[in-house]
């Protein structure tokens, strides 16, 4: 991020892709901080979900994205299997990043 900001300062121009990069990282930092805040406030079982691990999208023709619900649902099930070992573990706050996802590979 630091080197990207330096390059923009030198060139004097930014792109929407760079803006998306910054916003996406802001989402990650915010989710991590809020999850840590919840834990420090007595909700020690709070968990963070990086949406890139779950949400799968494809670009659409209208400069938006289309969600691949089938793959995203499978990824959410996998996240749940890895992070919830007992039924009683399922009662915890979940902080999910916004704005970011991953493209189908």
PDB file of C-alpha atoms in Angstrom:
ATOM      1  CA  UNK A   1       0.000   0.000   0.000  1.00  0.00           C
ATOM      2  CA  UNK A   2       2.803   2.378   0.923  1.00  0.00           C
ATOM      3  CA  UNK A   3       4.561   1.913  -2.429  1.00  0.00           C
ATOM      4  CA  UNK A   4       1.272   2.298  -4.309  1.00  0.00           C
ATOM      5  CA  UNK A   5       0.561   5.574  -2.509  1.00  0.00           C
ATOM      6  CA  UNK A   6       4.069   6.785  -3.323  1.00  0.00           C
ATOM      7  CA  UNK A   7       3.585   5.955  -7.013  1.00  0.00           C
ATOM      8  CA  UNK A   8       0.299   7.872  -7.094  1.00  0.00           C
ATOM      9  CA  UNK A   9       1.976  10.838  -5.442  1.00  0.00           C
ATOM     10  CA  UNK A  10       4.706  10.821  -8.084  1.00  0.00           C
ATOM     11  CA  UNK A  11       2.382  10.341 -11.048  1.00  0.00           C
ATOM     12  CA  UNK A  12      -0.405  12.502  -9.662  1.00  0.00           C
ATOM     13  CA  UNK A  13      -3.140  10.174 -10.924  1.00  0.00           C
ATOM     14  CA  UNK A  14      -5.140   7.409  -9.333  1.00  0.00           C
ATOM     15  CA  UNK A  15      -7.448   4.779 -10.773  1.00  0.00           C
ATOM     16  CA  UNK A  16     -10.705   3.248  -9.641  1.00  0.00           C
ATOM     17  CA  UNK A  17      -8.839  -0.071  -9.258  1.00  0.00           C
ATOM     18  CA  UNK A  18      -6.516   1.554  -6.741  1.00  0.00           C
ATOM     19  CA  UNK A  19      -9.490   3.051  -4.917  1.00  0.00           C
ATOM     20  CA  UNK A  20     -11.051  -0.407  -4.749  1.00  0.00           C
ATOM     21  CA  UNK A  21      -7.766  -1.793  -3.402  1.00  0.00           C
ATOM     22  CA  UNK A  22      -7.670   0.795  -0.605  1.00  0.00           C
ATOM     23  CA  UNK A  23     -11.333   0.332   0.296  1.00  0.00           C
ATOM     24  CA  UNK A  24     -10.917  -3.457   0.341  1.00  0.00           C
ATOM     25  CA  UNK A  25      -7.976  -3.240   2.701  1.00  0.00           C
ATOM     26  CA  UNK A  26      -9.909  -0.802   4.859  1.00  0.00           C
ATOM     27  CA  UNK A  27     -12.645  -3.408   5.152  1.00  0.00           C
ATOM     28  CA  UNK A  28     -10.100  -6.007   6.269  1.00  0.00           C
ATOM     29  CA  UNK A  29      -8.540  -3.693   8.863  1.00  0.00           C
ATOM     30  CA  UNK A  30     -11.933  -2.582  10.144  1.00  0.00           C
ATOM     31  CA  UNK A  31     -13.217  -6.156  10.500  1.00  0.00           C
ATOM     32  CA  UNK A  32     -10.061  -7.247  12.327  1.00  0.00           C
ATOM     33  CA  UNK A  33     -10.209  -4.273  14.699  1.00  0.00           C
ATOM     34  CA  UNK A  34     -13.916  -4.719  15.406  1.00  0.00           C
ATOM     35  CA  UNK A  35     -13.498  -8.461  16.017  1.00  0.00           C
ATOM     36  CA  UNK A  36     -10.664  -7.717  18.462  1.00  0.00           C
ATOM     37  CA  UNK A  37     -12.839  -5.070  20.134  1.00  0.00           C
ATOM     38  CA  UNK A  38     -15.648  -7.620  20.595  1.00  0.00           C
ATOM     39  CA  UNK A  39     -13.203 -10.118  22.079  1.00  0.00           C
ATOM     40  CA  UNK A  40     -11.778  -7.501  24.447  1.00  0.00           C
ATOM     41  CA  UNK A  41     -15.346  -6.579  25.459  1.00  0.00           C
ATOM     42  CA  UNK A  42     -16.087 -10.084  26.698  1.00  0.00           C
ATOM     43  CA  UNK A  43     -17.202 -11.779  23.494  1.00  0.00           C
ATOM     44  CA  UNK A  44     -14.108 -13.949  23.269  1.00  0.00           C
ATOM     45  CA  UNK A  45     -15.695 -16.295  20.767  1.00  0.00           C
ATOM     46  CA  UNK A  46     -16.238 -13.561  18.131  1.00  0.00           C
ATOM     47  CA  UNK A  47     -15.003 -14.560  14.696  1.00  0.00           C
ATOM     48  CA  UNK A  48     -14.096 -12.698  11.536  1.00  0.00           C
ATOM     49  CA  UNK A  49     -14.934 -13.881   8.039  1.00  0.00           C
ATOM     50  CA  UNK A  50     -12.832 -12.568   5.183  1.00  0.00           C
ATOM     51  CA  UNK A  51     -15.473 -12.476   2.440  1.00  0.00           C
ATOM     52  CA  UNK A  52     -12.812 -13.475  -0.094  1.00  0.00           C
ATOM     53  CA  UNK A  53     -12.825 -16.928   1.533  1.00  0.00           C
ATOM     54  CA  UNK A  54     -16.558 -17.316   0.942  1.00  0.00           C
ATOM     55  CA  UNK A  55     -18.027 -14.999  -1.678  1.00  0.00           C
ATOM     56  CA  UNK A  56     -17.354 -15.881  -5.333  1.00  0.00           C
ATOM     57  CA  UNK A  57     -18.264 -13.371  -8.053  1.00  0.00           C
ATOM     58  CA  UNK A  58     -17.866 -12.786 -11.775  1.00  0.00           C
ATOM     59  CA  UNK A  59     -17.825  -9.391 -13.486  1.00  0.00           C
ATOM     60  CA  UNK A  60     -21.033  -8.520 -15.307  1.00  0.00           C
ATOM     61  CA  UNK A  61     -21.644  -6.386 -18.364  1.00  0.00           C
ATOM     62  CA  UNK A  62     -22.966  -3.474 -16.300  1.00  0.00           C
ATOM     63  CA  UNK A  63     -19.756  -2.755 -14.340  1.00  0.00           C
ATOM     64  CA  UNK A  64     -21.051  -4.757 -11.388  1.00  0.00           C
ATOM     65  CA  UNK A  65     -20.634  -8.367 -10.341  1.00  0.00           C
ATOM     66  CA  UNK A  66     -22.787 -11.468 -10.367  1.00  0.00           C
ATOM     67  CA  UNK A  67     -22.623 -13.692  -7.298  1.00  0.00           C
ATOM     68  CA  UNK A  68     -21.980 -17.393  -7.836  1.00  0.00           C
ATOM     69  CA  UNK A  69     -24.423 -18.555  -5.189  1.00  0.00           C
ATOM     70  CA  UNK A  70     -23.616 -22.252  -5.563  1.00  0.00           C
ATOM     71  CA  UNK A  71     -19.851 -21.870  -5.009  1.00  0.00           C
ATOM     72  CA  UNK A  72     -20.388 -19.207  -2.334  1.00  0.00           C
ATOM     73  CA  UNK A  73     -22.747 -21.497  -0.428  1.00  0.00           C
ATOM     74  CA  UNK A  74     -20.216 -24.344  -0.573  1.00  0.00           C
ATOM     75  CA  UNK A  75     -17.489 -22.000   0.682  1.00  0.00           C
ATOM     76  CA  UNK A  76     -19.700 -20.833   3.556  1.00  0.00           C
ATOM     77  CA  UNK A  77     -20.336 -24.452   4.543  1.00  0.00           C
ATOM     78  CA  UNK A  78     -16.561 -25.087   4.517  1.00  0.00           C
ATOM     79  CA  UNK A  79     -15.938 -21.982   6.642  1.00  0.00           C
ATOM     80  CA  UNK A  80     -18.552 -23.195   9.120  1.00  0.00           C
ATOM     81  CA  UNK A  81     -16.994 -26.680   9.295  1.00  0.00           C
ATOM     82  CA  UNK A  82     -13.540 -25.178   9.994  1.00  0.00           C
ATOM     83  CA  UNK A  83     -14.705 -22.635  12.557  1.00  0.00           C
ATOM     84  CA  UNK A  84     -17.575 -24.243  14.449  1.00  0.00           C
ATOM     85  CA  UNK A  85     -16.645 -27.515  16.096  1.00  0.00           C
ATOM     86  CA  UNK A  86     -19.590 -27.981  18.488  1.00  0.00           C
ATOM     87  CA  UNK A  87     -23.251 -26.965  18.107  1.00  0.00           C
ATOM     88  CA  UNK A  88     -22.920 -24.610  21.070  1.00  0.00           C
ATOM     89  CA  UNK A  89     -19.984 -22.927  19.294  1.00  0.00           C
ATOM     90  CA  UNK A  90     -22.460 -21.648  16.734  1.00  0.00           C
ATOM     91  CA  UNK A  91     -23.692 -18.902  19.056  1.00  0.00           C
ATOM     92  CA  UNK A  92     -21.137 -16.158  18.521  1.00  0.00           C
ATOM     93  CA  UNK A  93     -20.881 -12.815  16.769  1.00  0.00           C
ATOM     94  CA  UNK A  94     -19.496 -12.952  13.251  1.00  0.00           C
ATOM     95  CA  UNK A  95     -17.895  -9.918  11.630  1.00  0.00           C
ATOM     96  CA  UNK A  96     -17.828 -10.154   7.832  1.00  0.00           C
ATOM     97  CA  UNK A  97     -15.843  -7.878   5.573  1.00  0.00           C
ATOM     98  CA  UNK A  98     -17.824  -5.908   3.029  1.00  0.00           C
ATOM     99  CA  UNK A  99     -16.993  -4.805  -0.498  1.00  0.00           C
ATOM    100  CA  UNK A 100     -14.514  -7.607  -1.224  1.00  0.00           C
ATOM    101  CA  UNK A 101     -14.922 -11.038  -2.805  1.00  0.00           C
ATOM    102  CA  UNK A 102     -12.930 -13.373  -4.995  1.00  0.00           C
ATOM    103  CA  UNK A 103     -13.304 -14.099  -8.651  1.00  0.00           C
ATOM    104  CA  UNK A 104     -13.979 -17.622  -9.824  1.00  0.00           C
ATOM    105  CA  UNK A 105     -10.678 -19.376 -10.522  1.00  0.00           C
TER     106      UNK A 105
END
